[in-house]
mmCIF file of C-alpha atoms and ligand atoms in Angstrom:
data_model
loop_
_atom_site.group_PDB
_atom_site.id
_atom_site.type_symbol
_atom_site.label_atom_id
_atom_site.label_comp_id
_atom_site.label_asym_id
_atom_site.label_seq_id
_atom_site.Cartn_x
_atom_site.Cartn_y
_atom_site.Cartn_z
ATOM 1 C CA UNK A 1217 88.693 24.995 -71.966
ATOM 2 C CA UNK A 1218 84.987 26.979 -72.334
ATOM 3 C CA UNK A 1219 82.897 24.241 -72.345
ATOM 4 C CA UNK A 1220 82.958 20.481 -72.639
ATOM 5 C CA UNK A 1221 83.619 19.409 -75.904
ATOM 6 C CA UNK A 1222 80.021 17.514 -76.701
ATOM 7 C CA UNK A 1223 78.240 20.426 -75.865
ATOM 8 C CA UNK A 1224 78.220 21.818 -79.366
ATOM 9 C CA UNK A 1225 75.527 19.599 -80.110
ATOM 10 C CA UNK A 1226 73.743 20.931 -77.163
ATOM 11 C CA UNK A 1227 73.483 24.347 -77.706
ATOM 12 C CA UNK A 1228 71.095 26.463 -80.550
ATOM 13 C CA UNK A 1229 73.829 27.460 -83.327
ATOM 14 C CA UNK A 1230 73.092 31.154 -83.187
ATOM 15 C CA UNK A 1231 74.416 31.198 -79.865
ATOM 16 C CA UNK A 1232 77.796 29.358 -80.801
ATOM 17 C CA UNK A 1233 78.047 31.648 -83.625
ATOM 18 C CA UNK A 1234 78.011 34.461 -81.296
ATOM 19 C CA UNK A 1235 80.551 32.457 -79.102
ATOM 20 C CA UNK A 1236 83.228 31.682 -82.345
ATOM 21 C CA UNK A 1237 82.363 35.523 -83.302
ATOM 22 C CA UNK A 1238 83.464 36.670 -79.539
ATOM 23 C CA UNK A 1239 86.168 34.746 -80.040
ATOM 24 C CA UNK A 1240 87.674 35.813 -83.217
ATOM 25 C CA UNK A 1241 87.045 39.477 -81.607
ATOM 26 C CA UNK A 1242 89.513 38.644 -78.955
ATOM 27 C CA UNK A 1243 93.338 39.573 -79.563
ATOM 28 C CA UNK A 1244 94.943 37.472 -79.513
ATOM 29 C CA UNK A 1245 92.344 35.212 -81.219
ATOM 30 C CA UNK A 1246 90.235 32.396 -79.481
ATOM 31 C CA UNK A 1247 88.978 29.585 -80.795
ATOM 32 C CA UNK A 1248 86.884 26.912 -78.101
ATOM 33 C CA UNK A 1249 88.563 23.741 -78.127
ATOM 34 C CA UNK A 1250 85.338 22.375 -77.971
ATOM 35 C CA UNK A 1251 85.229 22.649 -81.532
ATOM 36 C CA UNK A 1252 87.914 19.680 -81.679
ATOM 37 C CA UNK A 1253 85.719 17.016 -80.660
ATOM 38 C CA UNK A 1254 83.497 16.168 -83.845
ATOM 39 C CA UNK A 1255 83.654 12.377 -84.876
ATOM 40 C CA UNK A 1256 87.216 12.710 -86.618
ATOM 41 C CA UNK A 1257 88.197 14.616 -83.976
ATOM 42 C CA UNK A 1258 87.538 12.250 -81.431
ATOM 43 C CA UNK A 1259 89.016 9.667 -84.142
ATOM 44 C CA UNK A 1260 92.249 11.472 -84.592
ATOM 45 C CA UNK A 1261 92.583 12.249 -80.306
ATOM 46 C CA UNK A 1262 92.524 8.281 -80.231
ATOM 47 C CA UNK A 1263 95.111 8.633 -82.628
ATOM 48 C CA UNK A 1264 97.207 10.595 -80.645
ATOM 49 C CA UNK A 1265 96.958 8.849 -77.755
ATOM 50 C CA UNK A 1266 99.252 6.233 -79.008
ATOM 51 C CA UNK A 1267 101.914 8.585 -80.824
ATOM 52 C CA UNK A 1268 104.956 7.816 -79.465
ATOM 53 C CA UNK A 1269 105.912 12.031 -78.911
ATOM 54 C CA UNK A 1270 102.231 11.827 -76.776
ATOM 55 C CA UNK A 1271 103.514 10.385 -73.471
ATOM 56 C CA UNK A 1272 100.827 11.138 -71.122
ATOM 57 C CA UNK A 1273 98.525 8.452 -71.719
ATOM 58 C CA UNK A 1274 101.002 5.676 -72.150
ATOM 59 C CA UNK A 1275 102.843 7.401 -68.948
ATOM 60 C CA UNK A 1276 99.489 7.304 -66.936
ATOM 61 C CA UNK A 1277 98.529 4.085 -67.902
ATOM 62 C CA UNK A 1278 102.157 2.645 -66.671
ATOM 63 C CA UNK A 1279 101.428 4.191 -63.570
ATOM 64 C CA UNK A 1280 98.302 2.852 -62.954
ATOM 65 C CA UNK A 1281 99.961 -0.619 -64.095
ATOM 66 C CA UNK A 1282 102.563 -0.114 -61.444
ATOM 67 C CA UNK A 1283 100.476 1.424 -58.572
ATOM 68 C CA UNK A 1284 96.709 0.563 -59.311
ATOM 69 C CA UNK A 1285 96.671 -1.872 -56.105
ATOM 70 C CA UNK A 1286 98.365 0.666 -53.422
ATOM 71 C CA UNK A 1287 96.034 2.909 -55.178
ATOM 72 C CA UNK A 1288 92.629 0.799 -54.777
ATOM 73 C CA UNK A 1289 94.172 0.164 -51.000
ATOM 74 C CA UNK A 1290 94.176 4.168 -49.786
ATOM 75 C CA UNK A 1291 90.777 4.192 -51.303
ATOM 76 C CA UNK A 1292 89.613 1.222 -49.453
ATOM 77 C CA UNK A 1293 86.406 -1.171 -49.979
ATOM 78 C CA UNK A 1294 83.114 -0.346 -51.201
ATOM 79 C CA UNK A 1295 83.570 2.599 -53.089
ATOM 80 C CA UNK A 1296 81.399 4.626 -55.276
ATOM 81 C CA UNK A 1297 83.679 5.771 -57.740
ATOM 82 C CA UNK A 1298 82.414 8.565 -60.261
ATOM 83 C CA UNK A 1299 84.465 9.633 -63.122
ATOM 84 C CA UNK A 1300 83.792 12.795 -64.997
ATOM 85 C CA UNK A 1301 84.176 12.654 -68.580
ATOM 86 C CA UNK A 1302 84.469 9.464 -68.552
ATOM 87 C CA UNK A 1303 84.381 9.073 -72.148
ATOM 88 C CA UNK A 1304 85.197 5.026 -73.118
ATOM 89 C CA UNK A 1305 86.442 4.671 -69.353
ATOM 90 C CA UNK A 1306 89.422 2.490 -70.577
ATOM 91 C CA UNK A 1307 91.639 3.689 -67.284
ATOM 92 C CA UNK A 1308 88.972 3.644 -65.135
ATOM 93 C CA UNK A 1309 88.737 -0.933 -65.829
ATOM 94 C CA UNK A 1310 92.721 -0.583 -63.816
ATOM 95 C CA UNK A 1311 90.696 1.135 -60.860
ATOM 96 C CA UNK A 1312 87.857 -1.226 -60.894
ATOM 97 C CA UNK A 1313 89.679 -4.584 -61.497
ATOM 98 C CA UNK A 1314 91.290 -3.484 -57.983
ATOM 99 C CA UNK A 1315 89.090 -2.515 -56.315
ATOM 100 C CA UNK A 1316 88.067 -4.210 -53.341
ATOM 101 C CA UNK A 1317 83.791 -4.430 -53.444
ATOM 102 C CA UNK A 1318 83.512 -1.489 -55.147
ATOM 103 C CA UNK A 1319 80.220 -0.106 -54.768
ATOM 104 C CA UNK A 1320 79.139 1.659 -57.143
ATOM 105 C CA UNK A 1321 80.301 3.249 -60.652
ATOM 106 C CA UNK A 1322 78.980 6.198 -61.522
ATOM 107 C CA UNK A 1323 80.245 7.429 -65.581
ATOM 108 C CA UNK A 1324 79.441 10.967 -65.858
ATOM 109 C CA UNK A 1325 79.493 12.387 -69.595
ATOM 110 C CA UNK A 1326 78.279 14.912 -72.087
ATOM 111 C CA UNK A 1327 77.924 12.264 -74.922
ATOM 112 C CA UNK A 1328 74.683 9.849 -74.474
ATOM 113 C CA UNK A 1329 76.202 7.861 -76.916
ATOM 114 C CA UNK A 1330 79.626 7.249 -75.446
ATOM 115 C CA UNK A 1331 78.055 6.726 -72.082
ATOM 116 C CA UNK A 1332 75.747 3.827 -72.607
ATOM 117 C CA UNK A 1333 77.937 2.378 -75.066
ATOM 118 C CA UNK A 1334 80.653 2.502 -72.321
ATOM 119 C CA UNK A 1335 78.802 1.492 -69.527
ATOM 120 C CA UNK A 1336 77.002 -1.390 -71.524
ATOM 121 C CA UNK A 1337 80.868 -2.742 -71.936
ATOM 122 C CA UNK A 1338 81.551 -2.123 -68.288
ATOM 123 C CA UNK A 1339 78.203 -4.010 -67.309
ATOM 124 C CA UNK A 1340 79.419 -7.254 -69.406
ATOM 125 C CA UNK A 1341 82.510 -7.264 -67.456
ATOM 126 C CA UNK A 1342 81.379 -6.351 -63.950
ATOM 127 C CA UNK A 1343 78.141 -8.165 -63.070
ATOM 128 C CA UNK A 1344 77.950 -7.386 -59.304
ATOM 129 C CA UNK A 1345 78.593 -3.356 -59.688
ATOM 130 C CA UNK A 1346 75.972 -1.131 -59.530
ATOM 131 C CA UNK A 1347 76.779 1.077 -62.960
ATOM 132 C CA UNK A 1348 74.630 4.366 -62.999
ATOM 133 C CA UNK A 1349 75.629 6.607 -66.087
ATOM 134 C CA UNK A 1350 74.865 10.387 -65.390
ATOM 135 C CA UNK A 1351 74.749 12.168 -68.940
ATOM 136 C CA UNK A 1352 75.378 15.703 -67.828
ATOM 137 C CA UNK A 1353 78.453 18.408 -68.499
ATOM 138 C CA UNK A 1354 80.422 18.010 -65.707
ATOM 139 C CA UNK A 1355 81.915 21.377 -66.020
ATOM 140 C CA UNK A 1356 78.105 22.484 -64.926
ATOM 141 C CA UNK A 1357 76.153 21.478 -61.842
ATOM 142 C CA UNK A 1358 74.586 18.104 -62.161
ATOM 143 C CA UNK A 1359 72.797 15.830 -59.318
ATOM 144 C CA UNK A 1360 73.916 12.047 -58.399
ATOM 145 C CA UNK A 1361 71.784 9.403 -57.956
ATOM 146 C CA UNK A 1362 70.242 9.537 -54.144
ATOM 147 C CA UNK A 1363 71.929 6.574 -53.318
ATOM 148 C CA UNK A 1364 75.637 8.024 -54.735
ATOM 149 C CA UNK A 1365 75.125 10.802 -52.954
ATOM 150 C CA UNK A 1366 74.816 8.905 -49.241
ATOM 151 C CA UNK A 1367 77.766 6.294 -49.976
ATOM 152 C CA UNK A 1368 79.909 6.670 -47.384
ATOM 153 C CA UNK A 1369 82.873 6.699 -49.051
ATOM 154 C CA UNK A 1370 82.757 8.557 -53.045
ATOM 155 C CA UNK A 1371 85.535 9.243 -54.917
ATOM 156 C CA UNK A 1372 85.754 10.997 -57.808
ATOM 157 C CA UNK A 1373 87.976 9.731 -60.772
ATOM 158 C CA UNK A 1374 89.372 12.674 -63.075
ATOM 159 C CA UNK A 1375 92.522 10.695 -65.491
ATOM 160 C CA UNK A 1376 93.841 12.338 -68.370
ATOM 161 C CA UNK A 1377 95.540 15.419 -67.327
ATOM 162 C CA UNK A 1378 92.235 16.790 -68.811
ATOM 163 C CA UNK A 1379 92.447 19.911 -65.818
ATOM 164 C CA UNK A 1380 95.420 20.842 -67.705
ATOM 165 C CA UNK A 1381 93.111 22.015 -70.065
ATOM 166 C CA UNK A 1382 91.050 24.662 -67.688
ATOM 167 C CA UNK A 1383 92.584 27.863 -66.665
ATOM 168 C CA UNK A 1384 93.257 28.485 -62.730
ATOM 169 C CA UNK A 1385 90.060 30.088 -61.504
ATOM 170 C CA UNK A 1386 88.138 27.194 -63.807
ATOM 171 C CA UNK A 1387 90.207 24.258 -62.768
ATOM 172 C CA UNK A 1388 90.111 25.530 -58.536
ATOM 173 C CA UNK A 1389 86.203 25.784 -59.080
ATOM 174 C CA UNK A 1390 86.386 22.577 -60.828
ATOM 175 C CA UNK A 1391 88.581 20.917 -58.015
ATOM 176 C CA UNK A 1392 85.977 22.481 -55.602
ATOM 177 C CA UNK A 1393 82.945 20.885 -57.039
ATOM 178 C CA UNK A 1394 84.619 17.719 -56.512
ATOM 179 C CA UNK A 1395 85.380 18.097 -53.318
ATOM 180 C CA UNK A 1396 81.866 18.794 -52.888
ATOM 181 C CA UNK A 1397 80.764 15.561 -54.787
ATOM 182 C CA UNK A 1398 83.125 13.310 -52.435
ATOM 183 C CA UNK A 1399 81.834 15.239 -49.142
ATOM 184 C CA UNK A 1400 84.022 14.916 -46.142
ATOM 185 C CA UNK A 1401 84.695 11.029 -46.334
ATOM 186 C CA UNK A 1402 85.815 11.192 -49.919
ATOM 187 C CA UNK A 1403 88.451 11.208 -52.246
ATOM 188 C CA UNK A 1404 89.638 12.528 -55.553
ATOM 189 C CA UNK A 1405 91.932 10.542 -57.684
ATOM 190 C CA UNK A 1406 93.773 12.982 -60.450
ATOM 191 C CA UNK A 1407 95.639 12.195 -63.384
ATOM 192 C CA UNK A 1408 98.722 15.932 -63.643
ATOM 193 C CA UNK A 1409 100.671 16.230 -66.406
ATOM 194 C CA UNK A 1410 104.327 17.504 -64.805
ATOM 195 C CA UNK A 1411 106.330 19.954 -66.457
ATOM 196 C CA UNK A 1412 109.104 19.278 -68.216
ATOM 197 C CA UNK A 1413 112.003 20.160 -71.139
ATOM 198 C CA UNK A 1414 109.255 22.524 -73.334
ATOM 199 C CA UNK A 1415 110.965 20.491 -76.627
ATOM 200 C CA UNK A 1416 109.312 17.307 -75.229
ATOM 201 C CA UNK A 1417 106.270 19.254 -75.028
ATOM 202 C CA UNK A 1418 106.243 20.926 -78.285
ATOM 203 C CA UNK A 1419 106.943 17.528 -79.501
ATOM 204 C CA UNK A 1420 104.272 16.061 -77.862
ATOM 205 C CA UNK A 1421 101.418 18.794 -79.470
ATOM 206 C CA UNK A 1422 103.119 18.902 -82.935
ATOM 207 C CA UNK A 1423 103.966 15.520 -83.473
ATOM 208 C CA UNK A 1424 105.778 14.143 -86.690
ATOM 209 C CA UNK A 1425 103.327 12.710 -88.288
ATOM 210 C CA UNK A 1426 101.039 15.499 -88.481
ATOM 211 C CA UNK A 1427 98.263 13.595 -86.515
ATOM 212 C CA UNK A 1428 98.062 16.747 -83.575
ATOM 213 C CA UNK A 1429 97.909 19.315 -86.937
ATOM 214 C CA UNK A 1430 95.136 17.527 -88.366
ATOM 215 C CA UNK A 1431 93.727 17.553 -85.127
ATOM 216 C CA UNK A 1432 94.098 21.169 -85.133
ATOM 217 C CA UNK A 1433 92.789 21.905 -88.532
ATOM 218 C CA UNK A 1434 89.516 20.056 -87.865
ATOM 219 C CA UNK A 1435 88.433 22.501 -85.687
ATOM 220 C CA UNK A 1436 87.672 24.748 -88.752
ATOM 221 C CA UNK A 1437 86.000 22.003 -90.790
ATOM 222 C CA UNK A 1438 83.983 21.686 -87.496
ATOM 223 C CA UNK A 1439 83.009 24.837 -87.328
ATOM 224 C CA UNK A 1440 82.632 24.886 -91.267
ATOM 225 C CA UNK A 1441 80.124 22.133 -90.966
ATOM 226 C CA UNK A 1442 78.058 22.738 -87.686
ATOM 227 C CA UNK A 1443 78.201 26.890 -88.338
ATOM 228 C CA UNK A 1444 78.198 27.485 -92.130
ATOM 229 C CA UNK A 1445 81.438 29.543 -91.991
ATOM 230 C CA UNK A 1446 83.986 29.339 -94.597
ATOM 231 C CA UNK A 1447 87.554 28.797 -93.182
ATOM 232 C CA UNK A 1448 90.095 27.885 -95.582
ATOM 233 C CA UNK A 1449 91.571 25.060 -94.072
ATOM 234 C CA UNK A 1450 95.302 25.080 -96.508
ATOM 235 C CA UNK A 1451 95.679 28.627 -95.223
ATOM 236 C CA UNK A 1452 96.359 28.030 -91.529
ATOM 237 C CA UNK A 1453 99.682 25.939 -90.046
ATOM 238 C CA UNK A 1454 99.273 24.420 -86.703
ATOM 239 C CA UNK A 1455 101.713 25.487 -83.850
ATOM 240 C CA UNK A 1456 102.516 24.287 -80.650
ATOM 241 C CA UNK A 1457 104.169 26.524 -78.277
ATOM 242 C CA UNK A 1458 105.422 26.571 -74.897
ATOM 243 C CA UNK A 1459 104.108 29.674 -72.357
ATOM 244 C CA UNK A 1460 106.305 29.561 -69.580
ATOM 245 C CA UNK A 1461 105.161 32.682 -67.421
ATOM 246 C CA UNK A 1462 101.760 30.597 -67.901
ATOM 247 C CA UNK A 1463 103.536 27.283 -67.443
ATOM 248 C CA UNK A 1464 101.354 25.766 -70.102
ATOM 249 C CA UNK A 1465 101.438 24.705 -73.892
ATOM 250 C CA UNK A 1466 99.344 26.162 -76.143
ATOM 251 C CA UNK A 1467 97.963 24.920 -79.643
ATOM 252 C CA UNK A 1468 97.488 27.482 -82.039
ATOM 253 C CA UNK A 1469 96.444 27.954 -85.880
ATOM 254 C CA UNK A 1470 99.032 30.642 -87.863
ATOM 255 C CA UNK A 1471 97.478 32.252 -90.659
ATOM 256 C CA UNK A 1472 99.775 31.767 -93.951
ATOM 257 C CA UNK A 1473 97.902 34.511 -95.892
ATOM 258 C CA UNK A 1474 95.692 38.221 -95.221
ATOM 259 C CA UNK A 1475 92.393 36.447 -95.440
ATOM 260 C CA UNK A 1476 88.641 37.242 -94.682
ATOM 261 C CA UNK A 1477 86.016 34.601 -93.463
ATOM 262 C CA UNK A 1478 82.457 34.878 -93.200
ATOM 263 C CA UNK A 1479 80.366 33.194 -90.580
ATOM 264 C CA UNK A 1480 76.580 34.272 -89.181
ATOM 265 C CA UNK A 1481 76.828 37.243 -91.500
ATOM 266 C CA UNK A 1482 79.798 38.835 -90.684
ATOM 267 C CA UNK A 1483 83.078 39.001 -91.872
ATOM 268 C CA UNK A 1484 86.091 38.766 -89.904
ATOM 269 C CA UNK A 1485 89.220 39.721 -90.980
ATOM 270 C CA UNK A 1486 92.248 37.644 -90.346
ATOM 271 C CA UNK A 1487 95.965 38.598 -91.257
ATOM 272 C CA UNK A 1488 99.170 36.697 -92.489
ATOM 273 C CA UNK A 1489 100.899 35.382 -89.757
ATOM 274 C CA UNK A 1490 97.774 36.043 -86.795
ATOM 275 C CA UNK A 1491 97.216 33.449 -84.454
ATOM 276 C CA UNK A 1492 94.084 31.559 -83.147
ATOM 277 C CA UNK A 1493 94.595 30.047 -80.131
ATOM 278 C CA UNK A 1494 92.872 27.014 -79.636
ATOM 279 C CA UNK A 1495 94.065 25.323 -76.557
ATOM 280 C CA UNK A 1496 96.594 25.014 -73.867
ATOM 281 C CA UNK A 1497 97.122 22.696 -71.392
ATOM 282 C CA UNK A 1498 98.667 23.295 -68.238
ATOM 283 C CA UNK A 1499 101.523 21.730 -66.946
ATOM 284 C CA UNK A 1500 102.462 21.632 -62.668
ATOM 285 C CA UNK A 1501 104.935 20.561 -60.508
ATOM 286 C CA UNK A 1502 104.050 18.812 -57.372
ATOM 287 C CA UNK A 1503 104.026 21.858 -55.453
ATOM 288 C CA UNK A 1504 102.613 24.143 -57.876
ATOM 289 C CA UNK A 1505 99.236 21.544 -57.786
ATOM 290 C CA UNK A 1506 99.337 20.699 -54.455
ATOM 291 C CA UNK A 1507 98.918 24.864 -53.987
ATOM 292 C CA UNK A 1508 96.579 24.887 -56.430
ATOM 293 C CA UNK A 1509 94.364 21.871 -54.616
ATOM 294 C CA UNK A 1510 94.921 23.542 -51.282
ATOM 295 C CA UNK A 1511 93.050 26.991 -52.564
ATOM 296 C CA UNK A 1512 89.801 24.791 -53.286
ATOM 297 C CA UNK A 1513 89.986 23.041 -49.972
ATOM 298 C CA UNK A 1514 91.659 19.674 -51.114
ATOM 299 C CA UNK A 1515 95.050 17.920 -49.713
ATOM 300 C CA UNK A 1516 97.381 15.971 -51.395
ATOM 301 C CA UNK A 1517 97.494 12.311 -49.650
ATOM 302 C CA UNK A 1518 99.904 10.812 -52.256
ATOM 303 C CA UNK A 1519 101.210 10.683 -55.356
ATOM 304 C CA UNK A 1520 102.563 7.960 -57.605
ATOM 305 C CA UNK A 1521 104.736 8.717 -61.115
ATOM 306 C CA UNK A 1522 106.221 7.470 -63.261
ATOM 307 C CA UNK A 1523 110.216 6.695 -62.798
ATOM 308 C CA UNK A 1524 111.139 9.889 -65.088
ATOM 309 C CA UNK A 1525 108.316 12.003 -63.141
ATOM 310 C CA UNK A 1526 106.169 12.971 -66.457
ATOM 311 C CA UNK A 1527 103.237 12.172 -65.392
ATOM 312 C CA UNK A 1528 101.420 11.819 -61.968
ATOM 313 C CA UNK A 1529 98.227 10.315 -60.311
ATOM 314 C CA UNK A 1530 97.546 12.486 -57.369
ATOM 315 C CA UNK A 1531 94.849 10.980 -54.125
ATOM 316 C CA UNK A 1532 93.218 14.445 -52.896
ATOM 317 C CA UNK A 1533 91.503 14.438 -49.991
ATOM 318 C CA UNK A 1534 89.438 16.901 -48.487
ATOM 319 C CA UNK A 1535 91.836 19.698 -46.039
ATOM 320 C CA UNK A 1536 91.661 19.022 -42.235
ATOM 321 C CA UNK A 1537 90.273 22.423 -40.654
ATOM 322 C CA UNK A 1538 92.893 23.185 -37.699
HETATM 323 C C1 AVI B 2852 92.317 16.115 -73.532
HETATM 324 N N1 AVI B 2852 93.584 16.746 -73.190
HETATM 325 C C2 AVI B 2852 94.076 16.315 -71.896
HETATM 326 C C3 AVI B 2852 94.608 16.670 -74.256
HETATM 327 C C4 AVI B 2852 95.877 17.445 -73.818
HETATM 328 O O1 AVI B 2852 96.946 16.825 -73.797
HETATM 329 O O2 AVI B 2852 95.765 18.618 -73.486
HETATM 330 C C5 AVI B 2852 94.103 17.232 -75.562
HETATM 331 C C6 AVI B 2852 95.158 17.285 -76.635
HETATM 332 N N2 AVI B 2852 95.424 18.297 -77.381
HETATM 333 C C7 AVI B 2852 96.413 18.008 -78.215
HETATM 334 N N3 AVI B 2852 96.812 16.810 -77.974
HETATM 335 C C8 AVI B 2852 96.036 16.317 -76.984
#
């Protein structure tokens, strides 16, 4: 993943021309995922959630069902508990509601609007916590509050698998920053997707009823829309495919004709059966994160899964210097 989804909207559109342009330069051909998240996008992601071939959040959920009090007991009482991307912060209620005198929550997100909205919800529901929304990209720098960043104990709340998403050096600087967020005292708690038979997988990103492939395919009616381009969305088929020497699964759009498509003046020239990649998502095993954790200075204190190990929620906590 480039860039947080919501930062299209952020950015001058010359300069995410330039960015779609670099990446239809690249071979194979890139596409940003961010360009998934428009309003059907986010629409049809919900949508997917609840597929029955998309197990991770009904997996992650179970677990946090299952294990949300020894959870809430490692991390301990008055927390400050920040979650980036929190998005509607449905998971996050499971942490909170067992939580003992949590301190302080602390939604981070790109989206103003899905920030207040959220945390306007959260504030009906949880009078005595202190709810500060950050709106900031959390794949950039961003401050906390003064007071968040002297709370003795902060954890930071990343669900979703969504590191999947990030390639090794981004996801180890990403694991780093939190580590940095939580200081010494704190904690991270991690939603991993495991791996597993690549058919589940394949099933899971190309799902029968199409719902993932629409998903896919609004990219280009994104980038349509927000860029002027002119991407014929009937002449690309989505595909899901498993990378194993990159143990991840990738999401990609297959061109079913030689075609040519024009965007900030240019043309670019794409052939019958080329691919555009537009995603992957990375899958571990236990010890293949807890290495990956360990390079950016982070320990794994436990981990809860599910009974057919799909899905994990990992406590990091800072490494011990010998
Ligand atoms: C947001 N992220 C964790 C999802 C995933 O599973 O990689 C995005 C997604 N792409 C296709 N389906 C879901």
């Amino acid at each position: 993943m480039a860039k947080h989804p919501n930062l299209v909207h952020a950015n001058p559109a010359d300069a995410l021309t330039t960015d779609v342009l670099e990446g239809l330069k690249k071979e194979p051909k890139e596409l940003s995922s961010v360009w998934f998240y428009d309003e059907l996008g986010s629409f049809l992601f919900e949508n997917i959630c609840e597929l029955p071939e998309y197990y991770i959040t009904r997996t992650e959920l179970q677990i946090m069902h299952a294990h949300g009090n020894e959870m809430a007991r490692h991390i301990g009482p008055e927390a400050a508990v920040i979650e980036l991307g929190s998005g509607t912060s449905m998971k996050t209620r499971l942490l909170l509601d067992r939580l003992q005198d949590p301190l302080a929550y602390v939604p981070v997100d790109i989206s103003r609007e899905h920030l207040f909205d959220a945390a306007g919800a959260l504030a009906k529901d949880y009078a005595n916590l202190h709810i500060v929304p950050v709106c900031a990209d959390f794949t950039q720098n961003f401050d906390l509050p003064q007071f968040i960043q002297t709370a003795p104990r902060r954890v930071v709340y990343f669900p979703g698998s969504t590191l999947g998403n990030f390639d090794r050096t981004q996801a180890r600087s990403l694991l780093a920053r939190m580590r940095e967020l939580v200081g010494k005292n704190g904690a991270v708690l991690i939603g991993i997707d495991l791996r597993k038979d690549p058919g589940v997988l394949e099933r899971a990103y190309d799902d029968a009823a199409g719902v993932t492939a629409e998903f896919n395919i609004n990219a280009l009616r994104h980038v349509n829309r927000e860029l002027g381009a002119d991407f014929d969305l009937d002449a690309f088929e989505h595909l899901a495919v498993w990378v194993e020497n990159e143990s991840r699964i990738e999401m990609h759009l297959v061109s079913k004709r030689d075609q040519v498509v024009h965007l900030g003046g240019e043309q670019v020239r794409i052939g019958r059966g080329e691919h555009l990649r537009t995603e992957y998502c990375h899958k571990y095993t236990l010890e293949s994160f807890s290495e990956l954790a360990a390079t950016a200075g982070l320990a794994v204190n436990r981990v809860w899964t599910d009974p057919d190990q799909q899905f994990s929620v990992q406590l990091l906590e800072p490494a011990r210097l010998q």
